[in-house]
Amino acid sequence: MTVKDEIEQLKKEKNAIILAHYYVRPEVQEIADYIGDSFYLSKIAAKSDAETIVFCGVYFMGESAKILSPEKRVLLPDITADCAMAHMADPERIRQMRETYEDLAVVCYINSTAELKRYADVCVTSANALGIIRKLPNRNIYFIPDQNLAHFAADQIPEKNFIFNEGYCPVHQQIRTEQVRKAKADHPGALVLAHPECSAEVLELADDTGSTSGIIDDAVKSSHKEFIICTENGVRAALEKNCPGKQFYFTEPEPTCVDMKRITLDQIAHVLKTGENEVFLDDTLRQEAEKPLEKMLQLG
Ligand code: 13P
Ligand code: SF4
């Protein structure tokens, strides 16, 4: 029996579904029941009636699924797959900001630990950040942890006062303007599509900016035939599948999230078989972190 057959059989036995982010390996995306960006996957995790969710993504994704679906068993194929940015904010600084600013909303990117989410008013993803922030009644927005997504949102929503934090995604931060210029010179007819975790300088060179799903939608709808993609190279699989006949180029060296790429088919089969790598959360922490996530689902 192949490992794919084994996963199929175990999924039925355990009443499990497999969720995969666009950044994981193509063979993992292939066996997933749902593939998507962080917003889409959080909605699936909240409403699925499967007993077990195998989350092929980094730790904060499994944690968010458990926060939203505490009665389900959430398994991570690789429990060491972590997002560096998820830790890049400080509860003490959040407390200081609340003391300094009246009328403050703490807006927390979903790429964050439950320990940070518990201090936030609302969570956002790259797909819904602009819409949700516009709906908030507060004038002052302390956006954690990603400074790049915060600057992108601040540019689009000038009526709000943004307070920035120093976090960033190491994978997107490594995409440099020189690399984008080189790709443009090599492919002069290509449209540049970028993720808002990229630096402001890179976003200035982009024709459009969006979440991973937003980038894929743009490429599907565009009449262009060539695209320079400024995000993690795992999206290539979905781009090529959804856009036959179109060409996709990445900046060099290709942006790769080593944590997302840790997840393998063997690990998926192993956790389904053994129940290892289950996500557990302290109940008080879970309830506190649930509030901003539920608010996101309600506003987003
Ligand atoms: P989206 O899934 O919202 O596009 O975010 C990308 C990302 O960095 C996930 O870790
Ligand atoms: Fe985190 Fe960046 Fe990897 Fe996404 S690509 S999981 S933000 S380190």
PDB file of N, CA and C and ligand atoms in Angstrom, residues 21 23 37-38 60-61 109 111 125-127 172 195 197 211-212 260, ligand 1:
ATOM      1  N   HIS A  21      -2.081  24.505   4.025  1.00  0.00           N
ATOM      2  CA  HIS A  21      -1.814  25.864   3.540  1.00  0.00           C
ATOM      3  C   HIS A  21      -1.088  25.773   2.197  1.00  0.00           C
ATOM      4  N   TYR A  23       1.522  26.991   1.245  1.00  0.00           N
ATOM      5  CA  TYR A  23       2.992  26.977   1.295  1.00  0.00           C
ATOM      6  C   TYR A  23       3.582  25.589   1.528  1.00  0.00           C
ATOM      7  N   ASP A  37      -5.736  29.768   2.027  1.00  0.00           N
ATOM      8  CA  ASP A  37      -4.974  30.744   2.815  1.00  0.00           C
ATOM      9  C   ASP A  37      -5.431  30.660   4.271  1.00  0.00           C
ATOM     10  N   SER A  38      -4.827  31.469   5.118  1.00  0.00           N
ATOM     11  CA  SER A  38      -5.090  31.361   6.556  1.00  0.00           C
ATOM     12  C   SER A  38      -6.557  31.638   6.886  1.00  0.00           C
ATOM     13  N   PHE A  60       0.924  27.931  14.828  1.00  0.00           N
ATOM     14  CA  PHE A  60      -0.180  28.838  15.164  1.00  0.00           C
ATOM     15  C   PHE A  60      -1.458  28.449  14.417  1.00  0.00           C
ATOM     16  N   MET A  61      -1.346  27.783  13.291  1.00  0.00           N
ATOM     17  CA  MET A  61      -2.523  27.380  12.516  1.00  0.00           C
ATOM     18  C   MET A  61      -3.276  26.259  13.237  1.00  0.00           C
ATOM     19  N   TYR A 109      -2.541  40.025  13.856  1.00  0.00           N
ATOM     20  CA  TYR A 109      -2.457  39.143  12.678  1.00  0.00           C
ATOM     21  C   TYR A 109      -2.579  37.700  13.169  1.00  0.00           C
ATOM     22  N   ASN A 111      -1.123  35.217  12.308  1.00  0.00           N
ATOM     23  CA  ASN A 111       0.214  34.622  12.447  1.00  0.00           C
ATOM     24  C   ASN A 111       0.804  35.055  13.797  1.00  0.00           C
ATOM     25  N   THR A 125      -6.456  38.351   9.049  1.00  0.00           N
ATOM     26  CA  THR A 125      -5.508  37.658   8.181  1.00  0.00           C
ATOM     27  C   THR A 125      -5.161  38.647   7.060  1.00  0.00           C
ATOM     28  N   SER A 126      -4.262  38.233   6.176  1.00  0.00           N
ATOM     29  CA  SER A 126      -3.899  39.151   5.087  1.00  0.00           C
ATOM     30  C   SER A 126      -5.074  39.341   4.133  1.00  0.00           C
ATOM     31  N   ALA A 127      -6.042  38.386   4.140  1.00  0.00           N
ATOM     32  CA  ALA A 127      -7.185  38.497   3.224  1.00  0.00           C
ATOM     33  C   ALA A 127      -8.263  39.442   3.741  1.00  0.00           C
ATOM     34  N   HIS A 172       9.392  36.613   3.678  1.00  0.00           N
ATOM     35  CA  HIS A 172       8.990  37.730   2.811  1.00  0.00           C
ATOM     36  C   HIS A 172       9.961  38.911   2.925  1.00  0.00           C
ATOM     37  N   HIS A 195       2.619  39.569  -1.874  1.00  0.00           N
ATOM     38  CA  HIS A 195       1.929  39.363  -0.594  1.00  0.00           C
ATOM     39  C   HIS A 195       2.237  40.562   0.308  1.00  0.00           C
ATOM     40  N   GLU A 197       3.012  40.762   3.268  1.00  0.00           N
ATOM     41  CA  GLU A 197       4.098  40.574   4.235  1.00  0.00           C
ATOM     42  C   GLU A 197       5.434  41.048   3.660  1.00  0.00           C
ATOM     43  N   SER A 211      -3.418  38.424  -0.376  1.00  0.00           N
ATOM     44  CA  SER A 211      -3.087  37.195   0.354  1.00  0.00           C
ATOM     45  C   SER A 211      -2.742  36.114  -0.676  1.00  0.00           C
ATOM     46  N   THR A 212      -2.349  34.947  -0.223  1.00  0.00           N
ATOM     47  CA  THR A 212      -2.030  33.875  -1.178  1.00  0.00           C
ATOM     48  C   THR A 212      -3.247  33.581  -2.069  1.00  0.00           C
ATOM     49  N   MET A 260       7.190  25.425   6.858  1.00  0.00           N
ATOM     50  CA  MET A 260       6.068  24.867   6.087  1.00  0.00           C
ATOM     51  C   MET A 260       6.506  23.624   5.315  1.00  0.00           C
TER      52      MET A 260
HETATM   53  P1  13P B   1      -2.080  34.021   3.987  1.00  0.00           P
HETATM   54  O1  13P B   1      -2.387  32.586   4.137  1.00  0.00           O
HETATM   55  O2  13P B   1      -3.089  34.864   4.719  1.00  0.00           O
HETATM   56  O3  13P B   1      -1.898  34.467   2.586  1.00  0.00           O
HETATM   57  O4  13P B   1      -0.699  34.289   4.783  1.00  0.00           O
HETATM   58  C1  13P B   1       0.499  33.794   4.382  1.00  0.00           C
HETATM   59  C2  13P B   1       1.346  33.282   5.473  1.00  0.00           C
HETATM   60  O5  13P B   1       2.399  33.731   5.730  1.00  0.00           O
HETATM   61  C3  13P B   1       0.880  32.149   6.233  1.00  0.00           C
HETATM   62  O6  13P B   1       1.857  31.797   7.094  1.00  0.00           O
END
